[in-house]
Amino acid sequence: MVKDIYEQVMTLAKRRGFIYPSYEIYGGVAGFYDYGPLGATLKNNVEQAWRKKYLLQDNCFEITTPTITPFEVLKASGHVDEFTDITVDCSKCKRSFKAEDLLQEGQILEEELTKKSLKCPECKAPLEHPHPVNLMFSTTIGVGKEREAFLRPETAQGIFTNFHLLYRHNREKLPFGVVQVGRGYRNEISPRQGTLRQREFNMAEAEIFIDPQDKTHPNFHHVEEYELLLFDNTKEIKVSAGKAVKQKIIANQALAYYMCVTQELLLSFGIDPKKFRFRKHADDELAHYAQECWDVELYSDHFGWIECVGIADRSAYDINAHIQATGTDMYTKRPFDTPIVVQKQKIIPKMDVLGPLFKGDAGAIKALLEAMEPSEQSQLTLEYKGKTFEIPKESYEIVTVEEKQTGEKLIPHVIEPSYGIDRILYFILEHTFKQVTKKGEQYHLLGLPAHIAPISAGVFPLISDESLVEQAKMIDQELRNHGIPTYYDEGGTIGRRYARMDEVGTPFCITVDHETLETGTVTVRNRDTTKQQRIKNTHLTHYFIQHLVKRG
Amino acid sequence: MVKDIYEQVMTLAKRRGFIYPSYEIYGGVAGFYDYGPLGATLKNNVEQAWRKKYLLQDNCFEITTPTITPFEVLKASGHVDEFTDITVDCSKCKRSFKAEDLLQEGQILEEELTKKSLKCPECKAPLEHPHPVNLMFSTTIGVGKEREAFLRPETAQGIFTNFHLLYRHNREKLPFGVVQVGRGYRNEISPRQGTLRQREFNMAEAEIFIDPQDKTHPNFHHVEEYELLLFDNTKEIKVSAGKAVKQKIIANQALAYYMCVTQELLLSFGIDPKKFRFRKHADDELAHYAQECWDVELYSDHFGWIECVGIADRSAYDINAHIQATGTDMYTKRPFDTPIVVQKQKIIPKMDVLGPLFKGDAGAIKALLEAMEPSEQSQLTLEYKGKTFEIPKESYEIVTVEEKQTGEKLIPHVIEPSYGIDRILYFILEHTFKQVTKKGEQYHLLGLPAHIAPISAGVFPLISDESLVEQAKMIDQELRNHGIPTYYDEGGTIGRRYARMDEVGTPFCITVDHETLETGTVTVRNRDTTKQQRIKNTHLTHYFIQHLVKRG
């Protein structure tokens, strides 16, 4: 009987140290997983390859910010109000479930609840009381005078709240990109789907800040001919990036460019191109901040198509939200070719009126007023810190000034490629997993690409002869000193040792034999071809650096 | 006037994108910091160098586990009860303060409170009500049926709770080491000391599992002559690792070995050896789990000596605690040279009695009983899940059996080098910071070692001539394609561009001039010597790989 692929992959993953269910000795906790020795290294290698693409090739900056995030930040970003799942409770055992998980296609929640046809998966009593539940983990900062906070649902807000500093760091020019790689949290109501739906997960996000009137990308000509694998919700199509933008299948160059980067990156990790597609979000699927979004979906023989990367045009949503909430100047400037002089109406706030009226908020309100366009209304209103402030007419005057303008103020738009690292890692394992029958025995092999494989080379003495062992250990250490991860093994037959390495995706095995002592050469066996070649010991380091050149 | 060094370093760090106070636009939150573009890359480089040492040179495994940790794990590890600070509250404004921060040397808390001599730093009212406050951030997992949890105070417990799987991964041999690099959390009552005392911080921990009767290290002979910088609480001494162990200044080889690794690593990051020392914990300073501990203390001209790394012998404390709490078999085996046959008294649990008595816990209790040494007591007691179970005599029998033993069961001891990455990063900045006066102007320079500098090379066209710009951009991209981070700059004079790079610790600057177009050579300027040499464009990649060879 053919075992289920998920079961096979996870059995291998646990047995060989890729993935462990967390806190298993304490009965486990749904939605939490550990990466064991090989999994953690695979993850590091994937993240380093990702960084190489975004930081070195695409010139993005990386920053890293706390996971604990104060309430105000996530109130402004919309997560306090919008990051929710509709939940239903069991009328008997009081357990809670995510409504979406229980509905069949075409069913409408309210109707099913009225019919009492939705039953508790645990105790079979009818479900009731649909209500939104926020999915953020909450905590408090400090003791005594506590401050409400959440664990971040995405790394992106840490970038947006620093936008003005990052813009200055880039010497006040657009476009530029900033990335963050790290943990995100989502307190799933009832996590299923194993490692694909975790409550604490690893993400890699890039926020590319661009001029809203110029969504081109300076390197688009490099990818114009690159064939994207798209799915328009009815059929799969292959189309070049250039054509997709021209035919308005994809909204702009910047989106299409990062779709190319993403496809290329994932396929370089060993993802099967036949199980890869971009699917465009329908309007009613879009997140609260998104204007257009393309998901990378990968196909699993167990789970079907699963979203692993989202590439969204978040427009000016987030930066605007933080400007509204804090009054910080987070605008950028689009320079004019030649400065112009304009007659302009300007609001001049009167601090002697604003001060007594708004006390501690007066400074921020002054800044917001100065940034506003004057209007004819007798009473201005301002949104700040989630409150509405009425600004009386006597607290400012409107004057006409002549102003030399060197550029136009604007809030940049954001293109966001957001990668779910854990899902990608699972799919790398599933897509590279092969089971073959060798001499009547089942034999497992992971076809991991050399630049992400946790172990680059197994190093074996042919037999446990002292001189061979010594030589093998020397080669092992020499490779490690050059940053090449190896696995020294003297246990069992050579065939057995090859099998151990094949099973964890090690691309090469080096065997030290008696010829080594005479000629100074070793055999290097290639996992995929199973061919062996003799190489001089002294050339080994160079040989591996060449083969692993893609490694960060 | 000479400005304070901390102020100088932090001003530079913020202006040039190393460190930003978190959530500044929302008024900031004490104890949280962001790493900006250069800081995040410096951090990555330091962590990669750390990994190279521990994973490649020392053959440790890396794993990565969740930050959210269920109550039971941290109850067993002792953190729920012991990870506390004594706190006093203000009698008037009700703010809370860490007592230790308010006491002068020699003062005793209870006496000062009785004398009402401890005043609130904010409102000057007397302080009162000393009580321990747990320093873990708490949260809950799930909705409805919630599960109490904390953010991990250390990464180590994620390793201990997987010990049995990791031991199997190492094919059931001791010694071996496992590391984790990631976030830790400590809900400080009143964080001071800027970036040195953060509520969310980055750590790198290694847990080295060794035989309690054999605390030697297989590579100790490599470091025997290495001179350690020790401080015995009265004077500083230099002593070789070998001598320190022989004279019992350091308890064992394993501790001394990781002290050598640590000193070598930190000095390679640019830490000033004159501001480096190991200090041994006095008995009353030891953490609840530690048997012996050496701190690396680094000297700051602002803060004085500050603990940055702790190297502790945690003995069998943690693994034993998790065995007691869960009944999991986490023992290792010390093999005998030849198997022996022994007469042995053995506890044979009776499941027909245990089952009805302990229900769901019966299985774990059976395992714990089997692992116990029989005793003459009429009533056995067991600790399990924090509860005490009385085991009646009729629920087991004691029989004498003949047993062939291939080895002895034992709980391994743990040597733990634990690094505070954020503190180390701050000290790298302070120790490499130089201020010089050049032509009457103040000039800042960071002497970061090449292998950790965020930018390896500045790349400049001498003037903004199209052909020079094109050539410089080509060189820039070529280096980036080989994994070498560069900074392309065509703004301002060459002197100004050198200054920008010196200030952020970039070790090399490459200038493309008219000679480049004729001879295919560029000038490479060395930050520390300010000397320039001409190098062929085609040799540049090789030149940098040579100079940056220490990079992970």
mmCIF file of N, CA and C in Angstrom, chain A residues 52-86:
data_model
loop_
_atom_site.group_PDB
_atom_site.id
_atom_site.type_symbol
_atom_site.label_atom_id
_atom_site.label_comp_id
_atom_site.label_asym_id
_atom_site.label_seq_id
_atom_site.Cartn_x
_atom_site.Cartn_y
_atom_site.Cartn_z
ATOM 1 N N LYS A 52 20.392 36.670 -0.090
ATOM 2 C CA LYS A 52 21.302 36.942 -1.204
ATOM 3 C C LYS A 52 20.521 37.586 -2.347
ATOM 4 N N LYS A 53 19.339 37.060 -2.615
ATOM 5 C CA LYS A 53 18.495 37.592 -3.688
ATOM 6 C C LYS A 53 18.065 39.024 -3.368
ATOM 7 N N TYR A 54 17.502 39.233 -2.185
ATOM 8 C CA TYR A 54 16.894 40.529 -1.876
ATOM 9 C C TYR A 54 17.920 41.579 -1.461
ATOM 10 N N LEU A 55 18.947 41.171 -0.710
ATOM 11 C CA LEU A 55 19.895 42.177 -0.205
ATOM 12 C C LEU A 55 20.996 42.466 -1.220
ATOM 13 N N LEU A 56 21.557 41.407 -1.798
ATOM 14 C CA LEU A 56 22.713 41.627 -2.658
ATOM 15 C C LEU A 56 22.295 41.899 -4.094
ATOM 16 N N GLN A 57 21.350 41.092 -4.607
ATOM 17 C CA GLN A 57 20.975 41.282 -6.005
ATOM 18 C C GLN A 57 20.032 42.470 -6.155
ATOM 19 N N ASP A 58 19.088 42.611 -5.234
ATOM 20 C CA ASP A 58 18.076 43.646 -5.370
ATOM 21 C C ASP A 58 18.351 44.887 -4.518
ATOM 22 N N ASN A 59 19.491 44.919 -3.799
ATOM 23 C CA ASN A 59 19.893 46.116 -3.030
ATOM 24 C C ASN A 59 18.928 46.545 -1.923
ATOM 25 N N CYS A 60 18.111 45.625 -1.410
ATOM 26 C CA CYS A 60 17.259 45.993 -0.277
ATOM 27 C C CYS A 60 18.097 46.107 0.992
ATOM 28 N N PHE A 61 17.558 46.811 1.982
ATOM 29 C CA PHE A 61 18.138 46.827 3.321
ATOM 30 C C PHE A 61 17.417 45.789 4.161
ATOM 31 N N GLU A 62 18.106 45.257 5.176
ATOM 32 C CA GLU A 62 17.413 44.406 6.149
ATOM 33 C C GLU A 62 17.344 45.141 7.486
ATOM 34 N N ILE A 63 16.216 45.041 8.156
ATOM 35 C CA ILE A 63 16.161 45.524 9.536
ATOM 36 C C ILE A 63 15.546 44.419 10.391
ATOM 37 N N THR A 64 15.662 44.570 11.717
ATOM 38 C CA THR A 64 15.039 43.577 12.587
ATOM 39 C C THR A 64 14.465 44.290 13.804
ATOM 40 N N THR A 65 13.209 44.019 14.091
ATOM 41 C CA THR A 65 12.470 44.766 15.118
ATOM 42 C C THR A 65 11.772 43.782 16.061
ATOM 43 N N PRO A 66 11.325 44.263 17.218
ATOM 44 C CA PRO A 66 10.749 43.346 18.210
ATOM 45 C C PRO A 66 9.480 42.640 17.729
ATOM 46 N N THR A 67 9.223 41.477 18.313
ATOM 47 C CA THR A 67 7.977 40.764 18.044
ATOM 48 C C THR A 67 6.852 41.315 18.926
ATOM 49 N N ILE A 68 7.214 41.816 20.116
ATOM 50 C CA ILE A 68 6.210 42.422 20.998
ATOM 51 C C ILE A 68 5.902 43.816 20.473
ATOM 52 N N THR A 69 4.624 44.078 20.224
ATOM 53 C CA THR A 69 4.231 45.318 19.562
ATOM 54 C C THR A 69 3.135 45.992 20.366
ATOM 55 N N PRO A 70 3.295 47.278 20.721
ATOM 56 C CA PRO A 70 2.273 47.933 21.526
ATOM 57 C C PRO A 70 0.931 48.020 20.786
ATOM 58 N N PHE A 71 -0.120 48.010 21.540
ATOM 59 C CA PHE A 71 -1.497 48.103 21.039
ATOM 60 C C PHE A 71 -1.679 49.174 19.969
ATOM 61 N N GLU A 72 -1.169 50.388 20.224
ATOM 62 C CA GLU A 72 -1.434 51.532 19.350
ATOM 63 C C GLU A 72 -0.996 51.283 17.908
ATOM 64 N N VAL A 73 0.155 50.592 17.770
ATOM 65 C CA VAL A 73 0.694 50.346 16.433
ATOM 66 C C VAL A 73 -0.266 49.473 15.628
ATOM 67 N N LEU A 74 -0.783 48.440 16.284
ATOM 68 C CA LEU A 74 -1.626 47.484 15.564
ATOM 69 C C LEU A 74 -3.076 47.946 15.494
ATOM 70 N N LYS A 75 -3.419 48.904 16.341
ATOM 71 C CA LYS A 75 -4.710 49.583 16.192
ATOM 72 C C LYS A 75 -4.658 50.416 14.898
ATOM 73 N N ALA A 76 -3.573 51.173 14.757
ATOM 74 C CA ALA A 76 -3.435 52.032 13.573
ATOM 75 C C ALA A 76 -3.371 51.204 12.289
ATOM 76 N N SER A 77 -2.659 50.090 12.329
ATOM 77 C CA SER A 77 -2.469 49.287 11.117
ATOM 78 C C SER A 77 -3.733 48.529 10.727
ATOM 79 N N GLY A 78 -4.726 48.535 11.603
ATOM 80 C CA GLY A 78 -5.986 47.858 11.291
ATOM 81 C C GLY A 78 -6.077 46.445 11.840
ATOM 82 N N HIS A 79 -4.974 45.932 12.433
ATOM 83 C CA HIS A 79 -5.004 44.536 12.869
ATOM 84 C C HIS A 79 -5.900 44.298 14.080
ATOM 85 N N VAL A 80 -6.000 45.292 14.966
ATOM 86 C CA VAL A 80 -6.858 45.104 16.135
ATOM 87 C C VAL A 80 -8.305 44.888 15.679
ATOM 88 N N ASP A 81 -8.721 45.600 14.640
ATOM 89 C CA ASP A 81 -10.113 45.494 14.192
ATOM 90 C C ASP A 81 -10.326 44.438 13.113
ATOM 91 N N GLU A 82 -9.307 44.190 12.284
ATOM 92 C CA GLU A 82 -9.552 43.388 11.081
ATOM 93 C C GLU A 82 -8.932 41.997 11.098
ATOM 94 N N PHE A 83 -7.957 41.767 11.974
ATOM 95 C CA PHE A 83 -7.231 40.493 11.935
ATOM 96 C C PHE A 83 -8.003 39.455 12.752
ATOM 97 N N THR A 84 -9.145 39.054 12.209
ATOM 98 C CA THR A 84 -10.067 38.210 12.979
ATOM 99 C C THR A 84 -10.533 37.019 12.146
ATOM 100 N N ASP A 85 -11.000 36.012 12.822
ATOM 101 C CA ASP A 85 -11.705 34.900 12.186
ATOM 102 C C ASP A 85 -13.096 34.814 12.813
ATOM 103 N N ILE A 86 -14.078 34.534 11.986
ATOM 104 C CA ILE A 86 -15.416 34.318 12.538
ATOM 105 C C ILE A 86 -15.418 32.953 13.225
#
